[in-house]
Amino acid sequence: MEEFEDELPDGAYELLAKLLPLHPAIANSNLNGKDKCYLQYALEEEFNNDIEKLLEDIQKHAVEVEEYEVAASIRDYLTKEK
């Protein structure tokens, strides 16, 4: 598995987030470009594109308020789409 490249300038991540095919739950979140790119990377590389497993993992391991907000954003999108 490739490592996530996290040493690019912030502007590069913002551009990548606009160009990469992101899962709609990630794309429609209010996260910054770097976080969107990382979540998409994790979704594909660590969770085999299973957004429910990614959400479960975020909820299980969330420590900071921002992590709970990410989980809530993904959960809300998935609930709305059902």
PDB file of N, CA and C in Angstrom:
ATOM      1  N   MET A   1       0.847  -1.182   0.000  1.00  0.00           N
ATOM      2  CA  MET A   1       0.000   0.000   0.000  1.00  0.00           C
ATOM      3  C   MET A   1       0.887   1.238   0.000  1.00  0.00           C
ATOM      4  N   GLU A   2       0.551   2.198  -0.820  1.00  0.00           N
ATOM      5  CA  GLU A   2       1.295   3.443  -0.879  1.00  0.00           C
ATOM      6  C   GLU A   2       0.996   4.288   0.354  1.00  0.00           C
ATOM      7  N   GLU A   3       1.970   5.112   0.712  1.00  0.00           N
ATOM      8  CA  GLU A   3       1.770   6.052   1.805  1.00  0.00           C
ATOM      9  C   GLU A   3       1.084   7.310   1.273  1.00  0.00           C
ATOM     10  N   PHE A   4       0.285   7.934   2.114  1.00  0.00           N
ATOM     11  CA  PHE A   4      -0.349   9.194   1.736  1.00  0.00           C
ATOM     12  C   PHE A   4       0.704  10.289   1.766  1.00  0.00           C
ATOM     13  N   GLU A   5       0.826  11.024   0.680  1.00  0.00           N
ATOM     14  CA  GLU A   5       1.795  12.125   0.576  1.00  0.00           C
ATOM     15  C   GLU A   5       1.207  13.347   1.263  1.00  0.00           C
ATOM     16  N   ASP A   6       1.762  13.705   2.421  1.00  0.00           N
ATOM     17  CA  ASP A   6       1.174  14.820   3.167  1.00  0.00           C
ATOM     18  C   ASP A   6       2.108  16.019   3.280  1.00  0.00           C
ATOM     19  N   GLU A   7       3.037  16.144   2.369  1.00  0.00           N
ATOM     20  CA  GLU A   7       3.977  17.257   2.444  1.00  0.00           C
ATOM     21  C   GLU A   7       3.819  18.240   1.294  1.00  0.00           C
ATOM     22  N   LEU A   8       2.715  18.180   0.610  1.00  0.00           N
ATOM     23  CA  LEU A   8       2.444  19.128  -0.461  1.00  0.00           C
ATOM     24  C   LEU A   8       1.936  20.438   0.135  1.00  0.00           C
ATOM     25  N   PRO A   9       2.078  21.532  -0.599  1.00  0.00           N
ATOM     26  CA  PRO A   9       1.498  22.798  -0.120  1.00  0.00           C
ATOM     27  C   PRO A   9      -0.032  22.675  -0.045  1.00  0.00           C
ATOM     28  N   ASP A  10      -0.641  23.413   0.874  1.00  0.00           N
ATOM     29  CA  ASP A  10      -2.100  23.344   1.049  1.00  0.00           C
ATOM     30  C   ASP A  10      -2.849  23.605  -0.251  1.00  0.00           C
ATOM     31  N   GLY A  11      -2.355  24.531  -1.053  1.00  0.00           N
ATOM     32  CA  GLY A  11      -3.009  24.840  -2.321  1.00  0.00           C
ATOM     33  C   GLY A  11      -3.053  23.650  -3.259  1.00  0.00           C
ATOM     34  N   ALA A  12      -2.038  22.800  -3.188  1.00  0.00           N
ATOM     35  CA  ALA A  12      -2.014  21.603  -4.037  1.00  0.00           C
ATOM     36  C   ALA A  12      -3.128  20.646  -3.642  1.00  0.00           C
ATOM     37  N   TYR A  13      -3.378  20.511  -2.344  1.00  0.00           N
ATOM     38  CA  TYR A  13      -4.458  19.628  -1.890  1.00  0.00           C
ATOM     39  C   TYR A  13      -5.825  20.176  -2.287  1.00  0.00           C
ATOM     40  N   GLU A  14      -5.967  21.499  -2.232  1.00  0.00           N
ATOM     41  CA  GLU A  14      -7.236  22.100  -2.644  1.00  0.00           C
ATOM     42  C   GLU A  14      -7.503  21.800  -4.119  1.00  0.00           C
ATOM     43  N   LEU A  15      -6.465  21.899  -4.941  1.00  0.00           N
ATOM     44  CA  LEU A  15      -6.607  21.588  -6.360  1.00  0.00           C
ATOM     45  C   LEU A  15      -6.887  20.102  -6.577  1.00  0.00           C
ATOM     46  N   LEU A  16      -6.160  19.248  -5.873  1.00  0.00           N
ATOM     47  CA  LEU A  16      -6.383  17.805  -5.991  1.00  0.00           C
ATOM     48  C   LEU A  16      -7.813  17.436  -5.608  1.00  0.00           C
ATOM     49  N   ALA A  17      -8.310  18.051  -4.538  1.00  0.00           N
ATOM     50  CA  ALA A  17      -9.669  17.741  -4.084  1.00  0.00           C
ATOM     51  C   ALA A  17     -10.703  18.118  -5.134  1.00  0.00           C
ATOM     52  N   LYS A  18     -10.391  19.093  -5.966  1.00  0.00           N
ATOM     53  CA  LYS A  18     -11.312  19.488  -7.033  1.00  0.00           C
ATOM     54  C   LYS A  18     -11.202  18.564  -8.242  1.00  0.00           C
ATOM     55  N   LEU A  19     -10.031  17.963  -8.427  1.00  0.00           N
ATOM     56  CA  LEU A  19      -9.791  17.148  -9.620  1.00  0.00           C
ATOM     57  C   LEU A  19      -9.992  15.652  -9.411  1.00  0.00           C
ATOM     58  N   LEU A  20      -9.752  15.179  -8.202  1.00  0.00           N
ATOM     59  CA  LEU A  20      -9.885  13.743  -7.932  1.00  0.00           C
ATOM     60  C   LEU A  20     -11.349  13.325  -7.899  1.00  0.00           C
ATOM     61  N   PRO A  21     -11.646  12.116  -8.331  1.00  0.00           N
ATOM     62  CA  PRO A  21     -13.011  11.608  -8.166  1.00  0.00           C
ATOM     63  C   PRO A  21     -13.207  11.189  -6.702  1.00  0.00           C
ATOM     64  N   LEU A  22     -13.850  12.034  -5.941  1.00  0.00           N
ATOM     65  CA  LEU A  22     -14.077  11.785  -4.515  1.00  0.00           C
ATOM     66  C   LEU A  22     -15.438  11.136  -4.299  1.00  0.00           C
ATOM     67  N   HIS A  23     -15.522  10.307  -3.265  1.00  0.00           N
ATOM     68  CA  HIS A  23     -16.827   9.776  -2.870  1.00  0.00           C
ATOM     69  C   HIS A  23     -17.720  10.979  -2.553  1.00  0.00           C
ATOM     70  N   PRO A  24     -18.981  10.963  -2.952  1.00  0.00           N
ATOM     71  CA  PRO A  24     -19.863  12.114  -2.717  1.00  0.00           C
ATOM     72  C   PRO A  24     -19.937  12.562  -1.252  1.00  0.00           C
ATOM     73  N   ALA A  25     -19.874  11.624  -0.320  1.00  0.00           N
ATOM     74  CA  ALA A  25     -19.926  11.997   1.095  1.00  0.00           C
ATOM     75  C   ALA A  25     -18.699  12.807   1.489  1.00  0.00           C
ATOM     76  N   ILE A  26     -17.573  12.521   0.876  1.00  0.00           N
ATOM     77  CA  ILE A  26     -16.343  13.265   1.143  1.00  0.00           C
ATOM     78  C   ILE A  26     -16.371  14.586   0.381  1.00  0.00           C
ATOM     79  N   ALA A  27     -16.745  14.520  -0.883  1.00  0.00           N
ATOM     80  CA  ALA A  27     -16.779  15.724  -1.718  1.00  0.00           C
ATOM     81  C   ALA A  27     -17.729  16.782  -1.165  1.00  0.00           C
ATOM     82  N   ASN A  28     -18.856  16.367  -0.614  1.00  0.00           N
ATOM     83  CA  ASN A  28     -19.874  17.304  -0.125  1.00  0.00           C
ATOM     84  C   ASN A  28     -19.640  17.756   1.312  1.00  0.00           C
ATOM     85  N   SER A  29     -18.566  17.290   1.926  1.00  0.00           N
ATOM     86  CA  SER A  29     -18.266  17.724   3.292  1.00  0.00           C
ATOM     87  C   SER A  29     -17.637  19.111   3.264  1.00  0.00           C
ATOM     88  N   ASN A  30     -17.542  19.730   4.428  1.00  0.00           N
ATOM     89  CA  ASN A  30     -16.926  21.053   4.508  1.00  0.00           C
ATOM     90  C   ASN A  30     -15.453  20.953   4.923  1.00  0.00           C
ATOM     91  N   LEU A  31     -14.834  19.808   4.668  1.00  0.00           N
ATOM     92  CA  LEU A  31     -13.435  19.603   5.005  1.00  0.00           C
ATOM     93  C   LEU A  31     -12.526  20.367   4.048  1.00  0.00           C
ATOM     94  N   ASN A  32     -11.296  20.610   4.504  1.00  0.00           N
ATOM     95  CA  ASN A  32     -10.337  21.240   3.609  1.00  0.00           C
ATOM     96  C   ASN A  32      -9.835  20.209   2.604  1.00  0.00           C
ATOM     97  N   GLY A  33      -9.126  20.661   1.586  1.00  0.00           N
ATOM     98  CA  GLY A  33      -8.671  19.795   0.515  1.00  0.00           C
ATOM     99  C   GLY A  33      -7.780  18.659   0.982  1.00  0.00           C
ATOM    100  N   LYS A  34      -6.883  18.948   1.913  1.00  0.00           N
ATOM    101  CA  LYS A  34      -5.973  17.909   2.400  1.00  0.00           C
ATOM    102  C   LYS A  34      -6.744  16.797   3.094  1.00  0.00           C
ATOM    103  N   ASP A  35      -7.708  17.161   3.929  1.00  0.00           N
ATOM    104  CA  ASP A  35      -8.499  16.154   4.637  1.00  0.00           C
ATOM    105  C   ASP A  35      -9.351  15.332   3.670  1.00  0.00           C
ATOM    106  N   LYS A  36      -9.907  15.989   2.648  1.00  0.00           N
ATOM    107  CA  LYS A  36     -10.687  15.263   1.645  1.00  0.00           C
ATOM    108  C   LYS A  36      -9.807  14.259   0.910  1.00  0.00           C
ATOM    109  N   CYS A  37      -8.610  14.697   0.527  1.00  0.00           N
ATOM    110  CA  CYS A  37      -7.686  13.801  -0.183  1.00  0.00           C
ATOM    111  C   CYS A  37      -7.290  12.635   0.703  1.00  0.00           C
ATOM    112  N   TYR A  38      -7.018  12.914   1.977  1.00  0.00           N
ATOM    113  CA  TYR A  38      -6.627  11.833   2.882  1.00  0.00           C
ATOM    114  C   TYR A  38      -7.768  10.837   3.069  1.00  0.00           C
ATOM    115  N   LEU A  39      -8.987  11.330   3.285  1.00  0.00           N
ATOM    116  CA  LEU A  39     -10.116  10.422   3.483  1.00  0.00           C
ATOM    117  C   LEU A  39     -10.371   9.576   2.245  1.00  0.00           C
ATOM    118  N   GLN A  40     -10.238  10.174   1.066  1.00  0.00           N
ATOM    119  CA  GLN A  40     -10.425   9.400  -0.156  1.00  0.00           C
ATOM    120  C   GLN A  40      -9.346   8.333  -0.273  1.00  0.00           C
ATOM    121  N   TYR A  41      -8.114   8.702   0.062  1.00  0.00           N
ATOM    122  CA  TYR A  41      -7.005   7.749   0.055  1.00  0.00           C
ATOM    123  C   TYR A  41      -7.310   6.598   1.022  1.00  0.00           C
ATOM    124  N   ALA A  42      -7.717   6.932   2.244  1.00  0.00           N
ATOM    125  CA  ALA A  42      -8.021   5.900   3.246  1.00  0.00           C
ATOM    126  C   ALA A  42      -9.178   5.029   2.779  1.00  0.00           C
ATOM    127  N   LEU A  43     -10.203   5.641   2.204  1.00  0.00           N
ATOM    128  CA  LEU A  43     -11.358   4.897   1.711  1.00  0.00           C
ATOM    129  C   LEU A  43     -10.923   3.854   0.691  1.00  0.00           C
ATOM    130  N   GLU A  44     -10.082   4.247  -0.241  1.00  0.00           N
ATOM    131  CA  GLU A  44      -9.661   3.336  -1.303  1.00  0.00           C
ATOM    132  C   GLU A  44      -8.627   2.314  -0.828  1.00  0.00           C
ATOM    133  N   GLU A  45      -7.620   2.766  -0.103  1.00  0.00           N
ATOM    134  CA  GLU A  45      -6.481   1.910   0.237  1.00  0.00           C
ATOM    135  C   GLU A  45      -6.691   1.058   1.489  1.00  0.00           C
ATOM    136  N   GLU A  46      -7.420   1.579   2.449  1.00  0.00           N
ATOM    137  CA  GLU A  46      -7.559   0.873   3.722  1.00  0.00           C
ATOM    138  C   GLU A  46      -8.929   0.234   3.917  1.00  0.00           C
ATOM    139  N   PHE A  47      -9.950   0.757   3.240  1.00  0.00           N
ATOM    140  CA  PHE A  47     -11.303   0.276   3.473  1.00  0.00           C
ATOM    141  C   PHE A  47     -11.973  -0.270   2.205  1.00  0.00           C
ATOM    142  N   ASN A  48     -11.186  -0.485   1.164  1.00  0.00           N
ATOM    143  CA  ASN A  48     -11.673  -1.101  -0.066  1.00  0.00           C
ATOM    144  C   ASN A  48     -12.957  -0.425  -0.583  1.00  0.00           C
ATOM    145  N   ASN A  49     -12.976   0.894  -0.522  1.00  0.00           N
ATOM    146  CA  ASN A  49     -14.096   1.720  -0.981  1.00  0.00           C
ATOM    147  C   ASN A  49     -15.398   1.488  -0.215  1.00  0.00           C
ATOM    148  N   ASP A  50     -15.317   0.985   0.996  1.00  0.00           N
ATOM    149  CA  ASP A  50     -16.505   0.773   1.821  1.00  0.00           C
ATOM    150  C   ASP A  50     -16.668   1.969   2.766  1.00  0.00           C
ATOM    151  N   ILE A  51     -17.519   2.901   2.362  1.00  0.00           N
ATOM    152  CA  ILE A  51     -17.699   4.139   3.122  1.00  0.00           C
ATOM    153  C   ILE A  51     -18.255   3.877   4.517  1.00  0.00           C
ATOM    154  N   GLU A  52     -19.075   2.844   4.656  1.00  0.00           N
ATOM    155  CA  GLU A  52     -19.625   2.503   5.982  1.00  0.00           C
ATOM    156  C   GLU A  52     -18.512   2.076   6.944  1.00  0.00           C
ATOM    157  N   LYS A  53     -17.545   1.300   6.447  1.00  0.00           N
ATOM    158  CA  LYS A  53     -16.414   0.886   7.285  1.00  0.00           C
ATOM    159  C   LYS A  53     -15.542   2.079   7.659  1.00  0.00           C
ATOM    160  N   LEU A  54     -15.334   2.996   6.718  1.00  0.00           N
ATOM    161  CA  LEU A  54     -14.568   4.203   7.017  1.00  0.00           C
ATOM    162  C   LEU A  54     -15.269   5.010   8.094  1.00  0.00           C
ATOM    163  N   LEU A  55     -16.568   5.191   7.954  1.00  0.00           N
ATOM    164  CA  LEU A  55     -17.348   5.939   8.941  1.00  0.00           C
ATOM    165  C   LEU A  55     -17.253   5.274  10.306  1.00  0.00           C
ATOM    166  N   GLU A  56     -17.414   3.973  10.352  1.00  0.00           N
ATOM    167  CA  GLU A  56     -17.327   3.233  11.618  1.00  0.00           C
ATOM    168  C   GLU A  56     -15.962   3.429  12.266  1.00  0.00           C
ATOM    169  N   ASP A  57     -14.907   3.378  11.468  1.00  0.00           N
ATOM    170  CA  ASP A  57     -13.556   3.549  11.994  1.00  0.00           C
ATOM    171  C   ASP A  57     -13.344   4.957  12.543  1.00  0.00           C
ATOM    172  N   ILE A  58     -13.827   5.962  11.825  1.00  0.00           N
ATOM    173  CA  ILE A  58     -13.692   7.340  12.300  1.00  0.00           C
ATOM    174  C   ILE A  58     -14.424   7.504  13.625  1.00  0.00           C
ATOM    175  N   GLN A  59     -15.639   6.986  13.713  1.00  0.00           N
ATOM    176  CA  GLN A  59     -16.422   7.111  14.935  1.00  0.00           C
ATOM    177  C   GLN A  59     -15.758   6.380  16.096  1.00  0.00           C
ATOM    178  N   LYS A  60     -15.200   5.221  15.814  1.00  0.00           N
ATOM    179  CA  LYS A  60     -14.582   4.405  16.852  1.00  0.00           C
ATOM    180  C   LYS A  60     -13.316   5.046  17.410  1.00  0.00           C
ATOM    181  N   HIS A  61     -12.540   5.695  16.539  1.00  0.00           N
ATOM    182  CA  HIS A  61     -11.239   6.212  16.944  1.00  0.00           C
ATOM    183  C   HIS A  61     -11.192   7.727  17.095  1.00  0.00           C
ATOM    184  N   ALA A  62     -12.326   8.393  16.980  1.00  0.00           N
ATOM    185  CA  ALA A  62     -12.345   9.852  17.085  1.00  0.00           C
ATOM    186  C   ALA A  62     -11.918  10.293  18.479  1.00  0.00           C
ATOM    187  N   VAL A  63     -11.066  11.290  18.493  1.00  0.00           N
ATOM    188  CA  VAL A  63     -10.578  11.839  19.757  1.00  0.00           C
ATOM    189  C   VAL A  63     -10.922  13.324  19.843  1.00  0.00           C
ATOM    190  N   GLU A  64     -10.710  14.033  18.748  1.00  0.00           N
ATOM    191  CA  GLU A  64     -10.933  15.472  18.731  1.00  0.00           C
ATOM    192  C   GLU A  64     -12.310  15.794  18.157  1.00  0.00           C
ATOM    193  N   VAL A  65     -12.812  16.959  18.487  1.00  0.00           N
ATOM    194  CA  VAL A  65     -14.120  17.407  18.027  1.00  0.00           C
ATOM    195  C   VAL A  65     -14.206  17.364  16.505  1.00  0.00           C
ATOM    196  N   GLU A  66     -13.133  17.762  15.829  1.00  0.00           N
ATOM    197  CA  GLU A  66     -13.139  17.784  14.367  1.00  0.00           C
ATOM    198  C   GLU A  66     -13.377  16.393  13.791  1.00  0.00           C
ATOM    199  N   GLU A  67     -12.842  15.371  14.445  1.00  0.00           N
ATOM    200  CA  GLU A  67     -13.031  14.009  13.953  1.00  0.00           C
ATOM    201  C   GLU A  67     -14.488  13.579  14.081  1.00  0.00           C
ATOM    202  N   TYR A  68     -15.142  13.970  15.169  1.00  0.00           N
ATOM    203  CA  TYR A  68     -16.564  13.672  15.326  1.00  0.00           C
ATOM    204  C   TYR A  68     -17.383  14.423  14.278  1.00  0.00           C
ATOM    205  N   GLU A  69     -16.961  15.645  13.955  1.00  0.00           N
ATOM    206  CA  GLU A  69     -17.663  16.425  12.944  1.00  0.00           C
ATOM    207  C   GLU A  69     -17.526  15.784  11.561  1.00  0.00           C
ATOM    208  N   VAL A  70     -16.357  15.237  11.260  1.00  0.00           N
ATOM    209  CA  VAL A  70     -16.155  14.533   9.990  1.00  0.00           C
ATOM    210  C   VAL A  70     -17.100  13.343   9.930  1.00  0.00           C
ATOM    211  N   ALA A  71     -17.137  12.565  11.000  1.00  0.00           N
ATOM    212  CA  ALA A  71     -18.015  11.396  11.044  1.00  0.00           C
ATOM    213  C   ALA A  71     -19.473  11.811  10.878  1.00  0.00           C
ATOM    214  N   ALA A  72     -19.869  12.875  11.548  1.00  0.00           N
ATOM    215  CA  ALA A  72     -21.255  13.339  11.452  1.00  0.00           C
ATOM    216  C   ALA A  72     -21.586  13.793  10.037  1.00  0.00           C
ATOM    217  N   SER A  73     -20.652  14.459   9.384  1.00  0.00           N
ATOM    218  CA  SER A  73     -20.865  14.918   8.017  1.00  0.00           C
ATOM    219  C   SER A  73     -21.072  13.740   7.073  1.00  0.00           C
ATOM    220  N   ILE A  74     -20.242  12.728   7.194  1.00  0.00           N
ATOM    221  CA  ILE A  74     -20.374  11.532   6.341  1.00  0.00           C
ATOM    222  C   ILE A  74     -21.672  10.801   6.661  1.00  0.00           C
ATOM    223  N   ARG A  75     -21.967  10.633   7.940  1.00  0.00           N
ATOM    224  CA  ARG A  75     -23.195   9.942   8.350  1.00  0.00           C
ATOM    225  C   ARG A  75     -24.424  10.663   7.825  1.00  0.00           C
ATOM    226  N   ASP A  76     -24.440  11.982   7.950  1.00  0.00           N
ATOM    227  CA  ASP A  76     -25.590  12.756   7.493  1.00  0.00           C
ATOM    228  C   ASP A  76     -25.788  12.619   5.987  1.00  0.00           C
ATOM    229  N   TYR A  77     -24.701  12.640   5.245  1.00  0.00           N
ATOM    230  CA  TYR A  77     -24.812  12.476   3.798  1.00  0.00           C
ATOM    231  C   TYR A  77     -25.370  11.097   3.450  1.00  0.00           C
ATOM    232  N   LEU A  78     -24.852  10.065   4.107  1.00  0.00           N
ATOM    233  CA  LEU A  78     -25.313   8.699   3.814  1.00  0.00           C
ATOM    234  C   LEU A  78     -26.779   8.525   4.195  1.00  0.00           C
ATOM    235  N   THR A  79     -27.204   9.127   5.297  1.00  0.00           N
ATOM    236  CA  THR A  79     -28.587   9.038   5.739  1.00  0.00           C
ATOM    237  C   THR A  79     -29.502   9.722   4.729  1.00  0.00           C
ATOM    238  N   LYS A  80     -29.055  10.871   4.235  1.00  0.00           N
ATOM    239  CA  LYS A  80     -29.844  11.638   3.267  1.00  0.00           C
ATOM    240  C   LYS A  80     -29.991  10.865   1.945  1.00  0.00           C
ATOM    241  N   GLU A  81     -28.989  10.105   1.571  1.00  0.00           N
ATOM    242  CA  GLU A  81     -28.995   9.391   0.307  1.00  0.00           C
ATOM    243  C   GLU A  81     -29.793   8.081   0.344  1.00  0.00           C
ATOM    244  N   LYS A  82     -30.134   7.597   1.522  1.00  0.00           N
ATOM    245  CA  LYS A  82     -30.873   6.323   1.629  1.00  0.00           C
ATOM    246  C   LYS A  82     -32.323   6.491   1.332  1.00  0.00           C
TER     247      LYS A  82
END
